[in-house]
PDB file of C-alpha atoms in Angstrom:
ATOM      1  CA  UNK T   1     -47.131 -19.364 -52.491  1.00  0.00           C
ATOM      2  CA  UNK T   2     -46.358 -17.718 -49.118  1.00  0.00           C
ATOM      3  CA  UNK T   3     -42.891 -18.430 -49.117  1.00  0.00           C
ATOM      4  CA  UNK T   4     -42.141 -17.839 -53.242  1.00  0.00           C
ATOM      5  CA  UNK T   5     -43.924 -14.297 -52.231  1.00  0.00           C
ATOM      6  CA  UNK T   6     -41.286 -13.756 -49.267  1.00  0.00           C
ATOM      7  CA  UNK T   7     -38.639 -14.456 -50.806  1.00  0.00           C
ATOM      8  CA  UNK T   8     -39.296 -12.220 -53.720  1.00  0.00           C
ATOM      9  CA  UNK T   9     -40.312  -9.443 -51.529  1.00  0.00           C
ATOM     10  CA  UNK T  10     -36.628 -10.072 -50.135  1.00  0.00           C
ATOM     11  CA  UNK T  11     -35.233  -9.307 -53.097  1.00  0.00           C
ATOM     12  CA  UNK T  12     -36.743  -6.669 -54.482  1.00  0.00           C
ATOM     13  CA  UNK T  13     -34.368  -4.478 -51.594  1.00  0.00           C
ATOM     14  CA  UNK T  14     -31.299  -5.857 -53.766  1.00  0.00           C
ATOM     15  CA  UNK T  15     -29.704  -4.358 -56.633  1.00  0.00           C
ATOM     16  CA  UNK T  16     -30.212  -6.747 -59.633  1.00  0.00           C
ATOM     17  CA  UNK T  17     -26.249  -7.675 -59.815  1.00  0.00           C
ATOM     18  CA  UNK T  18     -26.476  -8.423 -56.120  1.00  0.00           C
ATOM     19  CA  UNK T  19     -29.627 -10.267 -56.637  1.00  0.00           C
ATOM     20  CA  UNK T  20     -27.226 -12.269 -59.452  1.00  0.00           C
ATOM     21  CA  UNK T  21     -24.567 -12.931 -56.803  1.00  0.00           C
ATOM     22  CA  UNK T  22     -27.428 -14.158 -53.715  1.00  0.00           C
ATOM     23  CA  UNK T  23     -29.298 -16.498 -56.356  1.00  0.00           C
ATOM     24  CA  UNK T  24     -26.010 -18.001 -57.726  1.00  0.00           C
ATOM     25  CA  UNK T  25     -24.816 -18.481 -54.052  1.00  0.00           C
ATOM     26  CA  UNK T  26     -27.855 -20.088 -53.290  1.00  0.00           C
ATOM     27  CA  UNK T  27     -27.018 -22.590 -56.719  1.00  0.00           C
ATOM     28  CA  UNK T  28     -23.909 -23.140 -55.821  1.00  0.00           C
ATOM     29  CA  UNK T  29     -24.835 -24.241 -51.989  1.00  0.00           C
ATOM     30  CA  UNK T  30     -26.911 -26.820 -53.586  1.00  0.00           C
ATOM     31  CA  UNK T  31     -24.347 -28.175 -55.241  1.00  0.00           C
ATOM     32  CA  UNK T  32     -22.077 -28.570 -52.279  1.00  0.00           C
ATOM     33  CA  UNK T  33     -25.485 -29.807 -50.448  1.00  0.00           C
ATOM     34  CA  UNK T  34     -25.413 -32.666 -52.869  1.00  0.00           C
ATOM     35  CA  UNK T  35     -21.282 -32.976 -52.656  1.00  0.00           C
ATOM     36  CA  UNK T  36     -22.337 -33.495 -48.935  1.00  0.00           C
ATOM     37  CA  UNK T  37     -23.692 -37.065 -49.601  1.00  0.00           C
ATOM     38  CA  UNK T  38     -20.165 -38.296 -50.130  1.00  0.00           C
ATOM     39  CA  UNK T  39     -19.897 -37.743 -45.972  1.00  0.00           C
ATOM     40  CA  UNK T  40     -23.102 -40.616 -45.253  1.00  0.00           C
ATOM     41  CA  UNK T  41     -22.660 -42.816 -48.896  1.00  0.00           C
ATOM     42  CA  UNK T  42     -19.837 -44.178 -50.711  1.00  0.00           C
ATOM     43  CA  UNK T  43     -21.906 -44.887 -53.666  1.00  0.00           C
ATOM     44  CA  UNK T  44     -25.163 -44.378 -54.839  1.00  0.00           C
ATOM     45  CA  UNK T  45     -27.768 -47.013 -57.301  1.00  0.00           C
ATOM     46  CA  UNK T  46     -26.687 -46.485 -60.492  1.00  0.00           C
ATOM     47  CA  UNK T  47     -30.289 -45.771 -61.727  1.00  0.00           C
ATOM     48  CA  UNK T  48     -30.812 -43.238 -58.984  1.00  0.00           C
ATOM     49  CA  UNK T  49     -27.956 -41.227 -60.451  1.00  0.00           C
ATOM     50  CA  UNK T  50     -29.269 -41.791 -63.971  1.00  0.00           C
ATOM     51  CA  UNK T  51     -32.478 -40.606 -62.833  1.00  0.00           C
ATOM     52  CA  UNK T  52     -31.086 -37.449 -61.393  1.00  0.00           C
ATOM     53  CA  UNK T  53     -29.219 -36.655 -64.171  1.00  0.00           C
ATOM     54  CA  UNK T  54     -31.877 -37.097 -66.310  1.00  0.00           C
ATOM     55  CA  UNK T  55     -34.496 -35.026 -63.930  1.00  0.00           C
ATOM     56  CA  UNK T  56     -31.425 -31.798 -64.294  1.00  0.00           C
ATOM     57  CA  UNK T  57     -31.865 -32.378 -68.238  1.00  0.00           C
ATOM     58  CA  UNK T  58     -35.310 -32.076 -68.151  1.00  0.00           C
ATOM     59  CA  UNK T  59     -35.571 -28.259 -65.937  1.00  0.00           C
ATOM     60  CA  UNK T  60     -32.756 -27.232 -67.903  1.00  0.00           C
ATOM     61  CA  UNK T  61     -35.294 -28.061 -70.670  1.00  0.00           C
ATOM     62  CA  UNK T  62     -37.938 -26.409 -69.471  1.00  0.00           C
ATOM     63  CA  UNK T  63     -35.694 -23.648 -67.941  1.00  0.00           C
ATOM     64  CA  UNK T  64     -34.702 -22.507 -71.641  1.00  0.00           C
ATOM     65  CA  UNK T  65     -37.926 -21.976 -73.051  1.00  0.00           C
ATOM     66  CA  UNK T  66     -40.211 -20.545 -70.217  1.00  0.00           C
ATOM     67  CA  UNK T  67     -37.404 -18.618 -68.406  1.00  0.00           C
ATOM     68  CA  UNK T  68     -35.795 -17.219 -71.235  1.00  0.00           C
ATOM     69  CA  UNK T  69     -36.383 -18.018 -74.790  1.00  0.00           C
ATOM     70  CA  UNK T  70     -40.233 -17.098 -74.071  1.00  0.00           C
ATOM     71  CA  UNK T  71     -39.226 -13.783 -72.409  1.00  0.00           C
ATOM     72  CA  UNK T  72     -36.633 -13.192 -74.744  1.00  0.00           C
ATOM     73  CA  UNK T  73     -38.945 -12.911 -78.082  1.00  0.00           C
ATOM     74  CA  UNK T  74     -40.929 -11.067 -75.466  1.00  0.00           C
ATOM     75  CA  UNK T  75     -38.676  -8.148 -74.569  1.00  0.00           C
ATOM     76  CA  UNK T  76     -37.258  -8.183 -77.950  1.00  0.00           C
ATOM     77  CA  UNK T  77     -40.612  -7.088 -79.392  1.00  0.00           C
ATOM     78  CA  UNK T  78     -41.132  -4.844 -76.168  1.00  0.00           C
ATOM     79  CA  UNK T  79     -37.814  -3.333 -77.338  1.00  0.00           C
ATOM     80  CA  UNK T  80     -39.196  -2.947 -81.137  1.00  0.00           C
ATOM     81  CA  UNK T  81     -37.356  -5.798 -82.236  1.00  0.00           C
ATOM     82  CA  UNK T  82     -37.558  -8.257 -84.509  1.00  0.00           C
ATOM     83  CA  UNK T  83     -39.603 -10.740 -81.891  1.00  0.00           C
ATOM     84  CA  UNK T  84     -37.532 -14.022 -83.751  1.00  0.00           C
ATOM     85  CA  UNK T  85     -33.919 -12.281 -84.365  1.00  0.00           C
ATOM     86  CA  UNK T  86     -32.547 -11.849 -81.418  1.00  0.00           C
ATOM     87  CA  UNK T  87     -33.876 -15.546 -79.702  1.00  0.00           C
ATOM     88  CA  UNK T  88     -32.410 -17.661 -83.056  1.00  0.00           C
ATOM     89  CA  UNK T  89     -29.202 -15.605 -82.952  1.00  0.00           C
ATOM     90  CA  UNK T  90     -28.689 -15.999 -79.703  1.00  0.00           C
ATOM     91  CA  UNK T  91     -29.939 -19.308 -79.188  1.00  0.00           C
ATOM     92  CA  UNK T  92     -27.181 -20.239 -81.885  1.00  0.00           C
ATOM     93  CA  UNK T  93     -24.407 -17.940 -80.379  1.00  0.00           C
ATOM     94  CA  UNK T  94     -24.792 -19.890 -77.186  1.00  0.00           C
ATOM     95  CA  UNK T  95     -24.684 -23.487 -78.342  1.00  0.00           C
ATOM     96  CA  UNK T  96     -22.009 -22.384 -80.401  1.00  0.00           C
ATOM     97  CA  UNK T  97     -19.759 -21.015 -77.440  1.00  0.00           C
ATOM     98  CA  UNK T  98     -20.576 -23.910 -75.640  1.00  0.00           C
ATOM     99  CA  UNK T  99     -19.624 -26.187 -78.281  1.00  0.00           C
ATOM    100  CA  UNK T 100     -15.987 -23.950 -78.477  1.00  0.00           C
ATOM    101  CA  UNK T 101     -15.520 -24.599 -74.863  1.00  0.00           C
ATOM    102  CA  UNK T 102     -16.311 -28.285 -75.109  1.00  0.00           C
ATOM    103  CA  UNK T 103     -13.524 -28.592 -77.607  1.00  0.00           C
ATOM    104  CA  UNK T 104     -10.925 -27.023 -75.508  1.00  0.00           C
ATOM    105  CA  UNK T 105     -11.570 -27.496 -71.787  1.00  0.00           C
ATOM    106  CA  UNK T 106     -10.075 -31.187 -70.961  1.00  0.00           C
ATOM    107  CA  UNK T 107     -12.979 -33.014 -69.211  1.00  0.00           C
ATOM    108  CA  UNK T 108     -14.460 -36.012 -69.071  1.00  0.00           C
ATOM    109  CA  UNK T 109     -18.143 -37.021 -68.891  1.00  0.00           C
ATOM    110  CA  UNK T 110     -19.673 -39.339 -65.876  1.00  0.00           C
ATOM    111  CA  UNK T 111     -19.024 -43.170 -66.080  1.00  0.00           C
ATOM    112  CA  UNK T 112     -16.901 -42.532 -68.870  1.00  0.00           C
ATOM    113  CA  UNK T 113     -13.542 -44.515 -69.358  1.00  0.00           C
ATOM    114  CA  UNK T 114     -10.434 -41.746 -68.839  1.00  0.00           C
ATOM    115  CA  UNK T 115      -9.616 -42.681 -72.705  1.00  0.00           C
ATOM    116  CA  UNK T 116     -12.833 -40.958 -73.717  1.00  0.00           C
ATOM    117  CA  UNK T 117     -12.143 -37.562 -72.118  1.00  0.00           C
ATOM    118  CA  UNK T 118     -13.129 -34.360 -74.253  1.00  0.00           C
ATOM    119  CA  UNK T 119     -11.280 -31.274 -75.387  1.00  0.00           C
ATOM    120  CA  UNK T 120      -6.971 -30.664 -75.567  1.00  0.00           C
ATOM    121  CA  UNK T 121      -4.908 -33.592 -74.237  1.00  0.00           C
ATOM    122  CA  UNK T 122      -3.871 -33.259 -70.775  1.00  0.00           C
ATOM    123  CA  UNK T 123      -2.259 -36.005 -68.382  1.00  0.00           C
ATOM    124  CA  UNK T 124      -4.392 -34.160 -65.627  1.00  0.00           C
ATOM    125  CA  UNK T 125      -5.741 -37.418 -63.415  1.00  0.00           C
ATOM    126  CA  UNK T 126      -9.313 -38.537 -63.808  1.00  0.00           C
ATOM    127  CA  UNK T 127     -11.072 -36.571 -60.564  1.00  0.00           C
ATOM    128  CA  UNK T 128     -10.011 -32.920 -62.130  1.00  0.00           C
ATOM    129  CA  UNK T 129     -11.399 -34.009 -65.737  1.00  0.00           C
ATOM    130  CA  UNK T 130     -14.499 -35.260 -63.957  1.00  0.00           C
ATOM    131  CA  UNK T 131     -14.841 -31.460 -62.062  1.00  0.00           C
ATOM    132  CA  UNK T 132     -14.190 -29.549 -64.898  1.00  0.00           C
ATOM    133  CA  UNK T 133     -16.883 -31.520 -66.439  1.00  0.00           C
ATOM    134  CA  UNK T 134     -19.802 -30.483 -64.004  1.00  0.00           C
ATOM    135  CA  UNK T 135     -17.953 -26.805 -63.936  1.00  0.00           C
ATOM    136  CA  UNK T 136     -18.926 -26.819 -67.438  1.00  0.00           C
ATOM    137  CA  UNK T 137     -22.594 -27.587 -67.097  1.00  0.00           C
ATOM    138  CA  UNK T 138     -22.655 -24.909 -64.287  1.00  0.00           C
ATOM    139  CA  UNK T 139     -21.532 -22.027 -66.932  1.00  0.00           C
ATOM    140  CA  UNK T 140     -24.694 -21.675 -68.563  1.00  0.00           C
ATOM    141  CA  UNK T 141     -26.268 -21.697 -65.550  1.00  0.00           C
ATOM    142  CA  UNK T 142     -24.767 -19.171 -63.434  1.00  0.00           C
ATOM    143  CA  UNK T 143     -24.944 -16.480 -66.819  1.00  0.00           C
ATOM    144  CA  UNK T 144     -29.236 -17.668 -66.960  1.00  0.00           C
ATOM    145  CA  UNK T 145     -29.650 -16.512 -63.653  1.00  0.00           C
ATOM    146  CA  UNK T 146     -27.590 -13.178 -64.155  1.00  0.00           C
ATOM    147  CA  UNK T 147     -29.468 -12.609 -67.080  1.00  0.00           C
ATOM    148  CA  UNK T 148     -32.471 -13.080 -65.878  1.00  0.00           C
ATOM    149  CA  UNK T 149     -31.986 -10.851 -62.469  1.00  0.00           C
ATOM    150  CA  UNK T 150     -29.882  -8.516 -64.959  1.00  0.00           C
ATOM    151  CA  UNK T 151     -33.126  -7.928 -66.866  1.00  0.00           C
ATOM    152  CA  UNK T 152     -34.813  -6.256 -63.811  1.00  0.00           C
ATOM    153  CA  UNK T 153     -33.002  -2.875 -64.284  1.00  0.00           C
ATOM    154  CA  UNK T 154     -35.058  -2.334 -66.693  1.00  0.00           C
ATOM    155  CA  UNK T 155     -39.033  -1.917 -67.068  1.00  0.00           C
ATOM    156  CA  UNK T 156     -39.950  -4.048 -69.857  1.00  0.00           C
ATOM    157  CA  UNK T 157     -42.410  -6.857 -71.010  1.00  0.00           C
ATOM    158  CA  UNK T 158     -40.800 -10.622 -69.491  1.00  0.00           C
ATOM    159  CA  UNK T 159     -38.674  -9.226 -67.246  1.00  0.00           C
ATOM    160  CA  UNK T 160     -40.179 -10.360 -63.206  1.00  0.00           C
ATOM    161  CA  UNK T 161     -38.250 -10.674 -60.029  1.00  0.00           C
ATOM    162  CA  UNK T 162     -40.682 -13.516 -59.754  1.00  0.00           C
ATOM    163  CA  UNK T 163     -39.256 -15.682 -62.653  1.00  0.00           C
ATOM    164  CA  UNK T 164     -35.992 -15.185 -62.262  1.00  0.00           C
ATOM    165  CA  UNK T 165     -36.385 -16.603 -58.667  1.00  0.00           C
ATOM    166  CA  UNK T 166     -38.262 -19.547 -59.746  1.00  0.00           C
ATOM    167  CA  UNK T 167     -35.112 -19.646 -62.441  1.00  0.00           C
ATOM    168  CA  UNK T 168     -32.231 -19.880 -59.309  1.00  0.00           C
ATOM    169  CA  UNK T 169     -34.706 -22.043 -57.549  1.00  0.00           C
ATOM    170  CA  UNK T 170     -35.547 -24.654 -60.170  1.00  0.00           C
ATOM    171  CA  UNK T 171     -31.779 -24.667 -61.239  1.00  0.00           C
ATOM    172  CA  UNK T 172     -30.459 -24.931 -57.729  1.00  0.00           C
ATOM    173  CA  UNK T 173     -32.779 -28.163 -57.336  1.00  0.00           C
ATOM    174  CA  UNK T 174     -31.489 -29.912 -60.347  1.00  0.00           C
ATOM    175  CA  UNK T 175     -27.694 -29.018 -59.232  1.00  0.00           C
ATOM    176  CA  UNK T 176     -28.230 -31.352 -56.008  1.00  0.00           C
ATOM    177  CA  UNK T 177     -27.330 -34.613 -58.457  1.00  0.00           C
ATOM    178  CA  UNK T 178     -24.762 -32.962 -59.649  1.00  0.00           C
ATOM    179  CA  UNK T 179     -22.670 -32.188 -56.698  1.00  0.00           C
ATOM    180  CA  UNK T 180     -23.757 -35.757 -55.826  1.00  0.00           C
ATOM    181  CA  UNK T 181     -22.436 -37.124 -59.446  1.00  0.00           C
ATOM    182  CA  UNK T 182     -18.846 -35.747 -58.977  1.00  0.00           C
ATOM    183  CA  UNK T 183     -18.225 -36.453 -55.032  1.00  0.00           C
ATOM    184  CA  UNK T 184     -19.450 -39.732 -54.426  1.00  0.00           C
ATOM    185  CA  UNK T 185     -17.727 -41.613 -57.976  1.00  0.00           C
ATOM    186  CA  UNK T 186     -13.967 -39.644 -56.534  1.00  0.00           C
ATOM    187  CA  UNK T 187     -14.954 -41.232 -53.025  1.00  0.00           C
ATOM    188  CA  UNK T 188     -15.497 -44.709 -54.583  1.00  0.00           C
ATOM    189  CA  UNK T 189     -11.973 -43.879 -56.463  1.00  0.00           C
ATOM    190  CA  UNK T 190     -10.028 -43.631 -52.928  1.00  0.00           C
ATOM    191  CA  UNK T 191     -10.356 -40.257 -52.370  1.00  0.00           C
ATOM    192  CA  UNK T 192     -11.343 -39.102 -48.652  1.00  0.00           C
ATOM    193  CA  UNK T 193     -14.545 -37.735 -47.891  1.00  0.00           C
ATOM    194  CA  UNK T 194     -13.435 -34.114 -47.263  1.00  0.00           C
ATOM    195  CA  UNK T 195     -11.726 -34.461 -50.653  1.00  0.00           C
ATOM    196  CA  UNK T 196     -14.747 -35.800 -52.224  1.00  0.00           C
ATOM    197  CA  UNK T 197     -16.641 -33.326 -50.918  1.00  0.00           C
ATOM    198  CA  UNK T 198     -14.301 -30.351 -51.454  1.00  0.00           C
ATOM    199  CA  UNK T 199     -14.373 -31.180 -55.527  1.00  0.00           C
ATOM    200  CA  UNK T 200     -17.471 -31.852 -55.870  1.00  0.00           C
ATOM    201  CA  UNK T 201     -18.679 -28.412 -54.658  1.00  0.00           C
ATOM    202  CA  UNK T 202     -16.215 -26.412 -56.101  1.00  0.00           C
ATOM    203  CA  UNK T 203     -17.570 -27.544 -59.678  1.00  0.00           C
ATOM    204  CA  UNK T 204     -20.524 -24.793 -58.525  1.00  0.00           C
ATOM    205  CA  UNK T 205     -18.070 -22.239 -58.062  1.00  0.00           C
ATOM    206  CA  UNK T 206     -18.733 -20.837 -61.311  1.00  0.00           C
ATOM    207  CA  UNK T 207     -22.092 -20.156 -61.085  1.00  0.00           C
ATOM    208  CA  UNK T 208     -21.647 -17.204 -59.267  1.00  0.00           C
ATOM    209  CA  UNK T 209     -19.200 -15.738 -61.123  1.00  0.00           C
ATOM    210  CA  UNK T 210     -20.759 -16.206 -64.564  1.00  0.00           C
ATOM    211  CA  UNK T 211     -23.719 -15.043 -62.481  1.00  0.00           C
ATOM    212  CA  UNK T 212     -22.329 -12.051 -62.235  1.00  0.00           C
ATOM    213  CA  UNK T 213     -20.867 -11.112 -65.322  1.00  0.00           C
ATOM    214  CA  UNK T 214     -24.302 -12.171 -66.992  1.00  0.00           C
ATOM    215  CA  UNK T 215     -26.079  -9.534 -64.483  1.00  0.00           C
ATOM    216  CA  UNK T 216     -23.439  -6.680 -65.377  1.00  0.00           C
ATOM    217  CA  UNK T 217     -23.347  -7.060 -69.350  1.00  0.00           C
ATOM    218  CA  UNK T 218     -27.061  -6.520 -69.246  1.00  0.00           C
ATOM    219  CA  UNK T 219     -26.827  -3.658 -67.009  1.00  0.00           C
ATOM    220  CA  UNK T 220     -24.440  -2.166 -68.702  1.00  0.00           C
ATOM    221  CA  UNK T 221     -25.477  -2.770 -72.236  1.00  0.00           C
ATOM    222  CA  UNK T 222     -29.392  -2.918 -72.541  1.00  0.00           C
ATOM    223  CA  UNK T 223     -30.180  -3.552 -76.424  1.00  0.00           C
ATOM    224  CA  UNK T 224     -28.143  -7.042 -75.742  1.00  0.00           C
ATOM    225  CA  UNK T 225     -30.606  -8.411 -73.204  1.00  0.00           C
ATOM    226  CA  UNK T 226     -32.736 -10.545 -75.200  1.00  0.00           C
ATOM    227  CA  UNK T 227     -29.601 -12.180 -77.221  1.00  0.00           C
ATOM    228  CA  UNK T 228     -27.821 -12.535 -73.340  1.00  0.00           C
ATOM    229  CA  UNK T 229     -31.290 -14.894 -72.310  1.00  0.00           C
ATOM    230  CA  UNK T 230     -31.695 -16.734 -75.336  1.00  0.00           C
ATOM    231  CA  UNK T 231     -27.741 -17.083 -75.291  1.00  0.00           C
ATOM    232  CA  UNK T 232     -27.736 -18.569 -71.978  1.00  0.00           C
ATOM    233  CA  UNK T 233     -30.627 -20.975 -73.380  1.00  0.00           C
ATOM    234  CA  UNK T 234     -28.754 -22.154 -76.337  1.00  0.00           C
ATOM    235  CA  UNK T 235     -26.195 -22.908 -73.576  1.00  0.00           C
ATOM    236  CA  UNK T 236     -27.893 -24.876 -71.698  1.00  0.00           C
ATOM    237  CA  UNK T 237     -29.748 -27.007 -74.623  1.00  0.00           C
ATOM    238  CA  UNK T 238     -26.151 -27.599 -75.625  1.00  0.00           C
ATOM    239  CA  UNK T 239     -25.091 -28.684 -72.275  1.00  0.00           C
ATOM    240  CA  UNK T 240     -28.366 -30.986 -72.032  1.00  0.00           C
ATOM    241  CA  UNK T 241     -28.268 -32.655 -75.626  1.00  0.00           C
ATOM    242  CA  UNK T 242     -24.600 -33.060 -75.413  1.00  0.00           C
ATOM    243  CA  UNK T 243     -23.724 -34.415 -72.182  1.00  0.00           C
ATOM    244  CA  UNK T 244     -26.347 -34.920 -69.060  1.00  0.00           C
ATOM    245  CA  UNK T 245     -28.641 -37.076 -71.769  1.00  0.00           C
ATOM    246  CA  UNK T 246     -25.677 -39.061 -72.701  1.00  0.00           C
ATOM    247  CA  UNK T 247     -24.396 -39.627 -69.805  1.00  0.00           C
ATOM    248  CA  UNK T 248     -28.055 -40.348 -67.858  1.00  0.00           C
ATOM    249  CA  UNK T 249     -28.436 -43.277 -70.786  1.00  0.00           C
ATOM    250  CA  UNK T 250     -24.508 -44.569 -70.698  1.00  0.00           C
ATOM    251  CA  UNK T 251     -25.198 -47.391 -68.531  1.00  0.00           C
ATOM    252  CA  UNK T 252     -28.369 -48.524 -70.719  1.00  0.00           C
ATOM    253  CA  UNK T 253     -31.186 -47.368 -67.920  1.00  0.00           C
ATOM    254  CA  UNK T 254     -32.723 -45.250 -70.832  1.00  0.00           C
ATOM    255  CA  UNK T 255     -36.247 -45.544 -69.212  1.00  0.00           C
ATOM    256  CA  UNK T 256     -35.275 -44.546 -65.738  1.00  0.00           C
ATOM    257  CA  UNK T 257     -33.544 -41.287 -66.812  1.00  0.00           C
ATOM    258  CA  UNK T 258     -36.473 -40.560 -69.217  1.00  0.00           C
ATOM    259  CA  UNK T 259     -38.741 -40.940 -66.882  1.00  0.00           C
ATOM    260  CA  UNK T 260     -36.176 -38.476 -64.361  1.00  0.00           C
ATOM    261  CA  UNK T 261     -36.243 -36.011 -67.975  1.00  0.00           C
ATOM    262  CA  UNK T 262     -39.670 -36.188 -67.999  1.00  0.00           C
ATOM    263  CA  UNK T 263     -40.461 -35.369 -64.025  1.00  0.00           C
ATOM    264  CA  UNK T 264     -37.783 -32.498 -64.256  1.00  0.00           C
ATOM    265  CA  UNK T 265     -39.649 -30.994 -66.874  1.00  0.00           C
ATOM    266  CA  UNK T 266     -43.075 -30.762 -65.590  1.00  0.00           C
ATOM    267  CA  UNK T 267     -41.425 -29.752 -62.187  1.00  0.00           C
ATOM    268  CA  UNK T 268     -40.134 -26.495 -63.390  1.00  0.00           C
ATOM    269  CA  UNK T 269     -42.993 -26.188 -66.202  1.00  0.00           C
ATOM    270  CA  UNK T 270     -44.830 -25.897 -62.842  1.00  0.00           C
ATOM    271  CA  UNK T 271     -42.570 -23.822 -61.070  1.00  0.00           C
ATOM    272  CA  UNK T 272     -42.422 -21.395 -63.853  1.00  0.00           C
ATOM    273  CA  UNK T 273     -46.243 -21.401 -65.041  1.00  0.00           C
ATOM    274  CA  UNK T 274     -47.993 -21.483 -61.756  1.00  0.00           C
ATOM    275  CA  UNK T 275     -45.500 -19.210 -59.830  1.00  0.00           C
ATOM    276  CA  UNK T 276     -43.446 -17.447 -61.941  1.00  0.00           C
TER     277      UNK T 276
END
């Protein structure tokens, strides 16, 4: 509790878009903490991964609803909203951007043969399709968190420096795997270990950027604010349902990601309930 409290008392001398950019750094350095691996291992237990993957899925989880679908229906009726309208259509809008993005950005899921990748055709190799798919988990990530630290400019119900810290803090924990997932499998395809390293944390790169542009469009345009959080959940469900669930359960160790789902959940249920 000490150290949540000292960290938010550090931020509360930031502006919220620079509060954006320092918790989406922080995301990001996670990520290139786990790319970091690929410098000690040149693979990792298949079922460790799977559990990892699965643990991400399950804050992500949790991350939608108590981080910002739940604060969402509240600011919308702290707003005199229509408490439902603005977390359905956003909720929708999101998993429906997502969905446009999946279609078009060439990537290709973990563990997947380079016949199944996603979106245009592209004769880019295998270790770009396998960064652009981590950037694109990272998207809804980075606009949460500037959301979330977005909502501080103004003084209504569900918006707390204190969640939105536990927000960059539970989803810079679950991006550790994922650096991990894209720099060790290019390592163990003959790439060096600077390489390895190099892609796998610049799939975080985005966070910081969407971070930002999620913390200025709710600056700038308050009456959006509860669609921008239950957006960036509708996102994220999208991203879980569709590809870190799949891919956790591709090599048939369904009970070991569950169980990773299940811990990742109650982790930032936790995080979020007892701190936030």
């Amino acid at each position: 509790m000490e150290v949540e409290g000292a960290i938010v008392d550090w931020f509360k001398g930031l502006e919220p878009t620079t509060q954006a950019l320092v918790g989406t750094l922080f995301t990001w350095g996670v990520t290139a903490l786990g790319a970091a691996f690929v410098f000690f291992f040149k693979s990792v237990n298949r079922k460790v991964l799977d559990a990892m993957l699965g643990f991400a899925a399950g804050v992500m989880i949790a991350a939608s609803f108590w981080s910002l679908l739940n604060p969402a229906i509240e600011m919308a009726e702290g707003m005199g909203q229509t408490s439902w309208v603005p977390a359905t259509v956003g909720f929708l809008a999101g998993g429906a951007f997502l969905w446009g993005i999946d279609k078009i950005l060439p990537h290709l899921h973990l563990g997947y043969p380079r016949k199944d990748a996603e979106g245009v055709k592209t004769s880019w190799n295998r270790s770009v399709l396998l960064v652009l798919a981590i950037t694109l988990h990272n998207i809804p990530e980075g606009l949460a968190i500037g959301v979330a630290f977005g909502a501080l400019a103004y003084d209504i119900p569900g918006a707390s420096l204190s969640g939105a810290v536990i927000l960059a803090l539970g989803i810079g924990i679950q991006n550790f795997p994922e650096g991990l997932s894209v720099s060790v499998p290019l390592r163990r395809e003959g790439f060096s270990r600077r390489k390895s390293f190099w892609y796998g944390q610049l799939s975080g790169v985005v966070e910081p950027i969407a971070g930002v542009i999620g913390a200025l469009a709710v600056v700038m345009i308050r009456p959006i604010l509860p669609y921008a959080l239950a957006f960036a959940a509708g996102a994220m469900i999208f991203v879980v349902v569709e590809e870190l669930i799949p891919e956790s359960q591709y090599h048939r160790n369904e009970d070991t990601a569950t169980v990773g789902a299940m811990l990742g959940f109650a982790v930032m249920m936790t995080l979020d309930v007892a701190l936030g």
